Amino acid sequence: MPRVHKKVDVVTIGAGWTSSVIGWKLGAAGHSVVALEIGEARWANPDFMHNHDPLRHEIRKALMYDISQETWTWRPNAGLPSLPIRQYGSFHPGRGLGGASVHWTAQFWRFLPADFQHRSHNIARYGQNKIPADMTVQDWPVTYDELEPYYDRVEYDIGASGAAGNLAGQIVPGGNPFEAPRSRPYPLPPHPMMIHAQMFADACNGLGYHPFPQPAGILSQAYRDVSGRVRSGCIYCGYCTRYGCEVDAKTSAVSTHIPAALQTGNYEVRTYCKVRRINVGPDGMATGVTYVDLLTGQEHEQPAEVVLVSSYTLSNVRLLLLSQSAKHPRGVGNDRNMVGKNYTYQLSKTPTTLVFEGHRFNEFAGNGVVQSLIYDFNADNFDHSNVDFIGGASIYTGSGQRDPLTSVTTLPPQGTGRRSGSGAAGGGSQAGAGTQQGGGAGQESGPPKDGQIATAGDVGSVAGRGTEWGQAWKENLRRNWDSTVGIGVQGEIQAYRQNFLDLDPTYKDNFGDPLLRLTFDFYDNERNMYRFLAQRCDQIGRAMNPTRMKTTPDLDPYNIYQYQSTHCTGGAIMGHDPGSSVTNKYGQVWDTPNVFVTGAALYPQNPGANPTETLLALAYMAADAIRDRYFRNPGELLV
């Protein structure tokens, strides 16, 4: 028999960022909140002290889910069988106190006003035919103006760093001129840029674009945050993404909102708790959750007035689908078969790679926010009338944190002149190539023919076709490991009818519960958008005048085994009505009103920026609504 605990006001699945935001706000108002975390407790001191271990963090994914116990399956389309993911690739969900906020890169973005009216904006400007029939994009039920006060509060609570580009409608030089109006500047100045970020900015200025420094959730100076503690500014150690921050400069749930929530005395965290079901009563309302203590194997029930589904996007969707009952036979939130719909991702690629022979960029230092970027081709910041896609992306370079163990897999080869394909923009000699580079931006040639000696120029990376070895490759590595610069894009992916999440009919986890199945691939809109962006990356790369360069002109099919970003979105989307969404704008589930969903699972589609600041702003808004309105009329839908 399960152990039944005392009923609380709110139980949260996961003890990550949105759980702690709501726990802090509700706890301060006197509500009892219990957070059930599948992983361990972890803090900067002592858990992240001297953790500069790429083998542990980059290769073995120490801060991630244990995919030997629970994983996901994937297929590119519904006509093919799915297979389980046996090693980490496309995304890196966090496990443990703070969730993915602990190991994120900390790029910190507000979305643009048009992102929230995505469907109606594009139809109004370009006509109904601009959106293909199989594309299920839709407007959000919340606007930028509604979220702006919450964006502002979040930035000042955590100490965001950046350069304002639009203060109350006034464009500010040095910032992002395409951003929406903000009520105040960033609380902290932007981080310094890496050497190659400044080169990128100079090239973009020369081309008439508008570079600006990366907005960041990492402190550029010491700052007193919402927890009341003064935290250190960044020391630029070079071990940031996939690592916990040893000095707490990188903002996360464990550095800000979890301490604030614990200080209320009403927020309790239980670690090593695996939630298996949302429990539902005869009236169809949630009564709490069932979970297993992973240390003892004991089953527990935690009754609650409100259930907050606040773990990683894919875990949130899976839990809703697994929580089947007589009242909700297809799962909580799924009475109209909307759970799992509008699953999207982020197009995060590096179309162009540059080599500057003899230059040292010190890319082993820094972090993922010491870069420069442009928004000229993101969202609808440029005219789409004569292009065959909607959406866009930021274009950037300048990140640090390059480590020897993993970065050799992306080092471009020393040119030998043997290339096939002309690529997006012609020969490398136009970029000042002093080596035998001919062919420029095209794909590398095939494996050596019989009797031909393989050289470093035959292949592209250690992770490629497997023929890289020998003296030429080693010499290239010695000369150019710190002379290589990538120009990347982070862009939108649209929602499609044929991309979705559901429960796998074949594969199960170690408890016997079905795994979540991802059916996902890129389509023409993404391929066309990437081709357009790659040409702009190539243009900027040539203006930076490298020794040699390579641009990959076309987008390969989606592959779950290659890391792209951890920005999985959708599956429990918010909307205006239950016929086209799972929740309202507060994350309140239409068919089970005492269940709330948080995080990027709510996004109807994925804009061209990291999801974190928006999911925090939404959590602030939801917490205020639950505290000030829901508990006055429990069980009622908020409007």
mmCIF file of C-alpha atoms in Angstrom, residues 148-453:
data_model
loop_
_atom_site.group_PDB
_atom_site.id
_atom_site.type_symbol
_atom_site.label_atom_id
_atom_site.label_comp_id
_atom_site.label_asym_id
_atom_site.label_seq_id
_atom_site.Cartn_x
_atom_site.Cartn_y
_atom_site.Cartn_z
ATOM 1 C CA GLU A 148 6.225 43.131 -20.488
ATOM 2 C CA PRO A 149 5.803 43.897 -16.757
ATOM 3 C CA TYR A 150 6.674 40.271 -15.961
ATOM 4 C CA TYR A 151 9.681 40.315 -18.303
ATOM 5 C CA ASP A 152 10.863 43.446 -16.492
ATOM 6 C CA ARG A 153 10.359 41.935 -13.032
ATOM 7 C CA VAL A 154 12.198 38.736 -13.950
ATOM 8 C CA GLU A 155 15.192 40.661 -15.316
ATOM 9 C CA TYR A 156 15.545 42.691 -12.135
ATOM 10 C CA ASP A 157 14.918 39.720 -9.835
ATOM 11 C CA ILE A 158 17.762 37.687 -11.341
ATOM 12 C CA GLY A 159 20.134 40.438 -12.536
ATOM 13 C CA ALA A 160 20.003 40.107 -16.323
ATOM 14 C CA SER A 161 22.894 41.580 -18.342
ATOM 15 C CA GLY A 162 22.458 43.338 -21.665
ATOM 16 C CA ALA A 163 22.194 46.517 -23.696
ATOM 17 C CA ALA A 164 18.697 47.927 -24.159
ATOM 18 C CA GLY A 165 17.759 48.638 -27.764
ATOM 19 C CA ASN A 166 14.278 50.090 -27.306
ATOM 20 C CA LEU A 167 13.362 52.081 -24.193
ATOM 21 C CA ALA A 168 9.688 53.018 -24.232
ATOM 22 C CA GLY A 169 9.762 53.266 -28.030
ATOM 23 C CA GLN A 170 13.064 55.152 -28.234
ATOM 24 C CA ILE A 171 15.749 53.217 -30.170
ATOM 25 C CA VAL A 172 18.999 53.113 -28.186
ATOM 26 C CA PRO A 173 22.320 52.815 -30.076
ATOM 27 C CA GLY A 174 24.295 49.688 -29.243
ATOM 28 C CA GLY A 175 21.316 47.519 -28.383
ATOM 29 C CA ASN A 176 18.928 45.405 -30.446
ATOM 30 C CA PRO A 177 16.946 47.876 -32.579
ATOM 31 C CA PHE A 178 14.385 45.178 -33.398
ATOM 32 C CA GLU A 179 13.375 44.428 -29.809
ATOM 33 C CA ALA A 180 9.997 45.528 -28.497
ATOM 34 C CA PRO A 181 9.734 48.511 -26.143
ATOM 35 C CA ARG A 182 10.961 47.819 -22.634
ATOM 36 C CA SER A 183 10.101 49.913 -19.576
ATOM 37 C CA ARG A 184 13.607 49.938 -18.069
ATOM 38 C CA PRO A 185 17.187 49.227 -19.153
ATOM 39 C CA TYR A 186 18.796 45.939 -18.185
ATOM 40 C CA PRO A 187 19.877 46.002 -14.542
ATOM 41 C CA LEU A 188 23.460 45.083 -15.510
ATOM 42 C CA PRO A 189 25.664 46.010 -18.496
ATOM 43 C CA PRO A 190 26.379 43.439 -21.206
ATOM 44 C CA HIS A 191 29.290 41.030 -21.023
ATOM 45 C CA PRO A 192 32.483 41.857 -22.913
ATOM 46 C CA MET A 193 32.739 40.286 -26.353
ATOM 47 C CA MET A 194 35.280 37.736 -27.532
ATOM 48 C CA ILE A 195 37.820 38.787 -30.187
ATOM 49 C CA HIS A 196 35.967 37.082 -33.023
ATOM 50 C CA ALA A 197 32.638 38.517 -31.803
ATOM 51 C CA GLN A 198 34.042 41.994 -32.380
ATOM 52 C CA MET A 199 35.267 40.924 -35.832
ATOM 53 C CA PHE A 200 31.741 39.668 -36.566
ATOM 54 C CA ALA A 201 30.235 42.950 -35.337
ATOM 55 C CA ASP A 202 32.602 44.980 -37.520
ATOM 56 C CA ALA A 203 31.747 42.866 -40.577
ATOM 57 C CA CYS A 204 27.999 43.200 -39.919
ATOM 58 C CA ASN A 205 28.262 46.964 -39.507
ATOM 59 C CA GLY A 206 30.094 47.126 -42.818
ATOM 60 C CA LEU A 207 27.261 45.196 -44.467
ATOM 61 C CA GLY A 208 24.589 47.489 -43.023
ATOM 62 C CA TYR A 209 23.326 45.053 -40.390
ATOM 63 C CA HIS A 210 22.745 45.831 -36.708
ATOM 64 C CA PRO A 211 24.965 43.820 -34.322
ATOM 65 C CA PHE A 212 24.504 43.946 -30.558
ATOM 66 C CA PRO A 213 25.754 42.009 -27.508
ATOM 67 C CA GLN A 214 23.987 38.862 -26.306
ATOM 68 C CA PRO A 215 21.413 39.413 -23.497
ATOM 69 C CA ALA A 216 22.373 37.131 -20.640
ATOM 70 C CA GLY A 217 21.186 35.417 -17.502
ATOM 71 C CA ILE A 218 24.781 35.513 -16.225
ATOM 72 C CA LEU A 219 25.850 38.360 -13.964
ATOM 73 C CA SER A 220 28.347 40.726 -15.579
ATOM 74 C CA GLN A 221 28.891 42.291 -12.139
ATOM 75 C CA ALA A 222 28.088 41.341 -8.564
ATOM 76 C CA TYR A 223 24.363 41.679 -7.877
ATOM 77 C CA ARG A 224 21.842 41.181 -5.065
ATOM 78 C CA ASP A 225 19.058 39.005 -6.491
ATOM 79 C CA VAL A 226 15.547 38.051 -5.412
ATOM 80 C CA SER A 227 16.891 35.635 -2.787
ATOM 81 C CA GLY A 228 18.582 38.549 -0.996
ATOM 82 C CA ARG A 229 22.085 37.175 -1.592
ATOM 83 C CA VAL A 230 24.859 39.073 -3.354
ATOM 84 C CA ARG A 231 26.246 36.831 -6.091
ATOM 85 C CA SER A 232 29.557 37.114 -7.930
ATOM 86 C CA GLY A 233 29.973 38.366 -11.457
ATOM 87 C CA CYS A 234 31.187 35.875 -14.065
ATOM 88 C CA ILE A 235 34.838 34.779 -13.869
ATOM 89 C CA TYR A 236 34.803 33.530 -17.523
ATOM 90 C CA CYS A 237 36.241 30.156 -16.589
ATOM 91 C CA GLY A 238 35.144 28.518 -19.845
ATOM 92 C CA TYR A 239 33.053 25.762 -18.213
ATOM 93 C CA CYS A 240 29.455 26.942 -18.455
ATOM 94 C CA THR A 241 27.070 25.085 -20.777
ATOM 95 C CA ARG A 242 26.393 21.587 -19.351
ATOM 96 C CA TYR A 243 28.106 22.584 -16.101
ATOM 97 C CA GLY A 244 26.860 24.055 -12.866
ATOM 98 C CA CYS A 245 28.352 27.464 -12.060
ATOM 99 C CA GLU A 246 30.990 27.315 -9.334
ATOM 100 C CA VAL A 247 30.513 30.969 -8.301
ATOM 101 C CA ASP A 248 26.725 31.248 -8.886
ATOM 102 C CA ALA A 249 27.240 33.952 -11.531
ATOM 103 C CA LYS A 250 25.109 31.947 -13.940
ATOM 104 C CA THR A 251 21.554 32.453 -12.785
ATOM 105 C CA SER A 252 19.539 29.309 -12.165
ATOM 106 C CA ALA A 253 16.748 28.113 -9.932
ATOM 107 C CA VAL A 254 19.293 26.984 -7.331
ATOM 108 C CA SER A 255 20.917 30.418 -7.198
ATOM 109 C CA THR A 256 17.746 32.532 -7.074
ATOM 110 C CA HIS A 257 14.191 31.275 -6.720
ATOM 111 C CA ILE A 258 14.696 28.007 -4.820
ATOM 112 C CA PRO A 259 16.479 29.854 -1.984
ATOM 113 C CA ALA A 260 13.726 32.502 -2.082
ATOM 114 C CA ALA A 261 11.025 29.818 -1.963
ATOM 115 C CA LEU A 262 12.705 27.929 0.896
ATOM 116 C CA GLN A 263 12.958 31.167 2.878
ATOM 117 C CA THR A 264 9.142 31.372 2.996
ATOM 118 C CA GLY A 265 9.049 28.254 5.171
ATOM 119 C CA ASN A 266 6.200 26.879 3.045
ATOM 120 C CA TYR A 267 8.190 25.262 0.200
ATOM 121 C CA GLU A 268 9.408 21.706 0.741
ATOM 122 C CA VAL A 269 11.578 19.795 -1.751
ATOM 123 C CA ARG A 270 11.692 15.997 -1.742
ATOM 124 C CA THR A 271 14.465 14.531 -3.862
ATOM 125 C CA TYR A 272 14.660 11.191 -5.708
ATOM 126 C CA CYS A 273 10.884 11.190 -6.232
ATOM 127 C CA LYS A 274 9.598 9.779 -9.521
ATOM 128 C CA VAL A 275 6.028 10.966 -10.207
ATOM 129 C CA ARG A 276 4.118 8.348 -12.216
ATOM 130 C CA ARG A 277 0.541 9.633 -12.279
ATOM 131 C CA ILE A 278 -1.712 12.585 -11.596
ATOM 132 C CA ASN A 279 -4.542 11.129 -9.528
ATOM 133 C CA VAL A 280 -8.102 12.081 -10.438
ATOM 134 C CA GLY A 281 -11.317 11.873 -8.426
ATOM 135 C CA PRO A 282 -14.880 10.941 -9.492
ATOM 136 C CA ASP A 283 -15.553 14.550 -10.511
ATOM 137 C CA GLY A 284 -12.616 14.562 -12.935
ATOM 138 C CA MET A 285 -10.561 16.960 -10.809
ATOM 139 C CA ALA A 286 -7.030 16.123 -9.720
ATOM 140 C CA THR A 287 -6.614 14.899 -6.147
ATOM 141 C CA GLY A 288 -2.816 14.790 -6.076
ATOM 142 C CA VAL A 289 -0.063 12.570 -7.469
ATOM 143 C CA THR A 290 1.429 9.113 -7.038
ATOM 144 C CA TYR A 291 5.206 8.879 -6.870
ATOM 145 C CA VAL A 292 7.946 6.389 -6.075
ATOM 146 C CA ASP A 293 10.875 7.041 -3.732
ATOM 147 C CA LEU A 294 13.783 5.967 -5.941
ATOM 148 C CA LEU A 295 16.004 5.255 -2.920
ATOM 149 C CA THR A 296 13.610 2.861 -1.179
ATOM 150 C CA GLY A 297 11.188 1.771 -3.900
ATOM 151 C CA GLN A 298 8.260 2.828 -1.661
ATOM 152 C CA GLU A 299 5.151 4.176 -3.420
ATOM 153 C CA HIS A 300 3.669 7.414 -2.064
ATOM 154 C CA GLU A 301 0.576 9.524 -2.609
ATOM 155 C CA GLN A 302 0.708 13.274 -2.159
ATOM 156 C CA PRO A 303 -2.789 14.804 -2.016
ATOM 157 C CA ALA A 304 -3.061 18.439 -3.103
ATOM 158 C CA GLU A 305 -5.599 21.088 -3.992
ATOM 159 C CA VAL A 306 -3.553 22.028 -7.085
ATOM 160 C CA VAL A 307 -1.158 19.953 -9.204
ATOM 161 C CA LEU A 308 1.564 21.920 -10.987
ATOM 162 C CA VAL A 309 3.103 20.044 -13.938
ATOM 163 C CA SER A 310 6.445 21.851 -13.950
ATOM 164 C CA SER A 311 9.189 19.546 -15.207
ATOM 165 C CA TYR A 312 10.879 19.457 -18.633
ATOM 166 C CA THR A 313 8.676 19.880 -21.714
ATOM 167 C CA LEU A 314 8.791 16.222 -22.783
ATOM 168 C CA SER A 315 8.239 14.973 -19.231
ATOM 169 C CA ASN A 316 5.252 17.284 -18.767
ATOM 170 C CA VAL A 317 3.567 15.943 -21.896
ATOM 171 C CA ARG A 318 4.307 12.326 -21.000
ATOM 172 C CA LEU A 319 2.859 12.693 -17.505
ATOM 173 C CA LEU A 320 -0.373 14.184 -18.854
ATOM 174 C CA LEU A 321 -0.739 11.274 -21.297
ATOM 175 C CA LEU A 322 0.071 8.660 -18.632
ATOM 176 C CA SER A 323 -2.507 10.067 -16.189
ATOM 177 C CA GLN A 324 -5.446 8.094 -17.551
ATOM 178 C CA SER A 325 -8.657 7.505 -15.597
ATOM 179 C CA ALA A 326 -12.345 6.855 -16.099
ATOM 180 C CA LYS A 327 -12.914 10.599 -16.386
ATOM 181 C CA HIS A 328 -9.894 11.183 -18.621
ATOM 182 C CA PRO A 329 -9.349 7.919 -20.518
ATOM 183 C CA ARG A 330 -6.738 9.474 -22.849
ATOM 184 C CA GLY A 331 -4.969 11.381 -20.089
ATOM 185 C CA VAL A 332 -5.344 14.651 -18.197
ATOM 186 C CA GLY A 333 -5.829 17.574 -20.576
ATOM 187 C CA ASN A 334 -6.459 15.244 -23.498
ATOM 188 C CA ASP A 335 -10.251 15.045 -23.622
ATOM 189 C CA ARG A 336 -10.103 16.672 -27.079
ATOM 190 C CA ASN A 337 -6.907 14.913 -28.245
ATOM 191 C CA MET A 338 -4.785 18.060 -28.071
ATOM 192 C CA VAL A 339 -1.994 16.814 -25.789
ATOM 193 C CA GLY A 340 1.111 16.194 -27.899
ATOM 194 C CA LYS A 341 0.089 18.530 -30.723
ATOM 195 C CA ASN A 342 2.235 21.407 -32.031
ATOM 196 C CA TYR A 343 5.496 19.841 -30.906
ATOM 197 C CA THR A 344 8.281 22.089 -32.180
ATOM 198 C CA TYR A 345 11.993 22.540 -31.688
ATOM 199 C CA GLN A 346 14.663 25.101 -32.542
ATOM 200 C CA LEU A 347 16.756 25.311 -35.697
ATOM 201 C CA SER A 348 20.208 25.665 -34.169
ATOM 202 C CA LYS A 349 22.963 25.150 -36.723
ATOM 203 C CA THR A 350 26.387 26.476 -37.735
ATOM 204 C CA PRO A 351 26.207 26.970 -41.506
ATOM 205 C CA THR A 352 29.610 28.651 -41.861
ATOM 206 C CA THR A 353 32.997 27.757 -40.392
ATOM 207 C CA LEU A 354 36.004 30.062 -40.756
ATOM 208 C CA VAL A 355 39.692 29.418 -40.190
ATOM 209 C CA PHE A 356 42.098 32.276 -39.465
ATOM 210 C CA GLU A 357 45.538 30.700 -39.803
ATOM 211 C CA GLY A 358 47.884 31.864 -37.046
ATOM 212 C CA HIS A 359 45.247 33.749 -35.046
ATOM 213 C CA ARG A 360 44.518 32.911 -31.402
ATOM 214 C CA PHE A 361 41.016 33.701 -30.175
ATOM 215 C CA ASN A 362 41.290 32.242 -26.644
ATOM 216 C CA GLU A 363 38.014 30.401 -27.104
ATOM 217 C CA PHE A 364 38.760 28.165 -24.139
ATOM 218 C CA ALA A 365 37.667 31.078 -21.924
ATOM 219 C CA GLY A 366 34.402 32.985 -21.753
ATOM 220 C CA ASN A 367 30.944 31.471 -21.872
ATOM 221 C CA GLY A 368 28.009 31.235 -24.262
ATOM 222 C CA VAL A 369 26.966 34.893 -23.909
ATOM 223 C CA VAL A 370 30.185 36.752 -24.779
ATOM 224 C CA GLN A 371 29.071 36.981 -28.384
ATOM 225 C CA SER A 372 27.679 39.378 -30.942
ATOM 226 C CA LEU A 373 24.625 38.758 -33.084
ATOM 227 C CA ILE A 374 22.117 40.305 -35.438
ATOM 228 C CA TYR A 375 18.323 40.174 -35.507
ATOM 229 C CA ASP A 376 17.988 41.555 -39.044
ATOM 230 C CA PHE A 377 16.775 38.157 -40.288
ATOM 231 C CA ASN A 378 14.823 36.940 -37.270
ATOM 232 C CA ALA A 379 11.030 36.606 -37.156
ATOM 233 C CA ASP A 380 9.377 39.119 -39.499
ATOM 234 C CA ASN A 381 12.099 41.765 -39.181
ATOM 235 C CA PHE A 382 12.611 41.541 -42.959
ATOM 236 C CA ASP A 383 10.173 41.358 -45.840
ATOM 237 C CA HIS A 384 9.097 37.779 -46.593
ATOM 238 C CA SER A 385 7.106 38.662 -49.712
ATOM 239 C CA ASN A 386 9.660 37.172 -52.081
ATOM 240 C CA VAL A 387 10.934 34.243 -50.004
ATOM 241 C CA ASP A 388 9.375 30.788 -49.759
ATOM 242 C CA PHE A 389 9.132 30.547 -45.971
ATOM 243 C CA ILE A 390 7.912 32.330 -42.853
ATOM 244 C CA GLY A 391 10.004 32.950 -39.755
ATOM 245 C CA GLY A 392 13.691 33.568 -39.323
ATOM 246 C CA ALA A 393 16.652 33.379 -36.983
ATOM 247 C CA SER A 394 19.346 35.292 -35.209
ATOM 248 C CA ILE A 395 22.865 35.025 -36.666
ATOM 249 C CA TYR A 396 25.786 35.092 -34.244
ATOM 250 C CA THR A 397 29.356 34.271 -33.355
ATOM 251 C CA GLY A 398 31.665 34.735 -30.401
ATOM 252 C CA SER A 399 30.930 32.067 -27.819
ATOM 253 C CA GLY A 400 33.827 30.829 -25.733
ATOM 254 C CA GLN A 401 33.976 27.645 -23.605
ATOM 255 C CA ARG A 402 35.706 25.540 -26.270
ATOM 256 C CA ASP A 403 37.289 22.443 -24.716
ATOM 257 C CA PRO A 404 39.860 20.168 -26.360
ATOM 258 C CA LEU A 405 37.977 16.923 -25.735
ATOM 259 C CA THR A 406 34.896 17.727 -27.809
ATOM 260 C CA SER A 407 35.837 20.623 -30.078
ATOM 261 C CA VAL A 408 38.148 18.568 -32.318
ATOM 262 C CA THR A 409 35.028 16.977 -33.777
ATOM 263 C CA THR A 410 34.144 20.218 -35.562
ATOM 264 C CA LEU A 411 37.564 21.379 -36.729
ATOM 265 C CA PRO A 412 37.400 21.900 -40.511
ATOM 266 C CA PRO A 413 40.039 20.118 -42.586
ATOM 267 C CA GLN A 414 43.139 21.590 -44.128
ATOM 268 C CA GLY A 415 42.182 22.129 -47.780
ATOM 269 C CA THR A 416 43.690 19.958 -50.471
ATOM 270 C CA GLY A 417 41.801 21.276 -53.483
ATOM 271 C CA ARG A 418 39.778 18.093 -53.880
ATOM 272 C CA ARG A 419 36.182 19.201 -53.442
ATOM 273 C CA SER A 420 32.857 18.634 -55.080
ATOM 274 C CA GLY A 421 29.954 21.057 -55.276
ATOM 275 C CA SER A 422 30.074 24.837 -55.467
ATOM 276 C CA GLY A 423 27.901 25.570 -52.424
ATOM 277 C CA ALA A 424 25.999 28.716 -51.662
ATOM 278 C CA ALA A 425 28.441 31.378 -52.632
ATOM 279 C CA GLY A 426 31.366 30.265 -54.713
ATOM 280 C CA GLY A 427 35.069 29.734 -54.111
ATOM 281 C CA GLY A 428 37.041 30.119 -50.920
ATOM 282 C CA SER A 429 39.691 32.165 -52.735
ATOM 283 C CA GLN A 430 37.359 35.176 -52.515
ATOM 284 C CA ALA A 431 37.730 34.965 -48.717
ATOM 285 C CA GLY A 432 41.483 35.395 -48.895
ATOM 286 C CA ALA A 433 42.299 31.682 -48.936
ATOM 287 C CA GLY A 434 46.012 31.141 -49.185
ATOM 288 C CA THR A 435 45.765 27.343 -49.343
ATOM 289 C CA GLN A 436 44.575 25.083 -52.140
ATOM 290 C CA GLN A 437 40.948 25.525 -51.222
ATOM 291 C CA GLY A 438 39.048 25.704 -54.521
ATOM 292 C CA GLY A 439 35.316 24.950 -54.513
ATOM 293 C CA GLY A 440 34.636 27.056 -51.424
ATOM 294 C CA ALA A 441 31.382 26.435 -49.663
ATOM 295 C CA GLY A 442 30.498 23.021 -51.041
ATOM 296 C CA GLN A 443 30.438 19.596 -49.467
ATOM 297 C CA GLU A 444 33.610 17.616 -48.952
ATOM 298 C CA SER A 445 34.586 14.980 -51.505
ATOM 299 C CA GLY A 446 33.880 11.304 -50.904
ATOM 300 C CA PRO A 447 36.227 8.760 -49.322
ATOM 301 C CA PRO A 448 39.580 8.212 -51.062
ATOM 302 C CA LYS A 449 39.540 5.914 -54.058
ATOM 303 C CA ASP A 450 41.560 2.700 -54.070
ATOM 304 C CA GLY A 451 45.261 3.442 -53.943
ATOM 305 C CA GLN A 452 44.673 7.056 -52.918
ATOM 306 C CA ILE A 453 46.131 8.318 -49.634
#
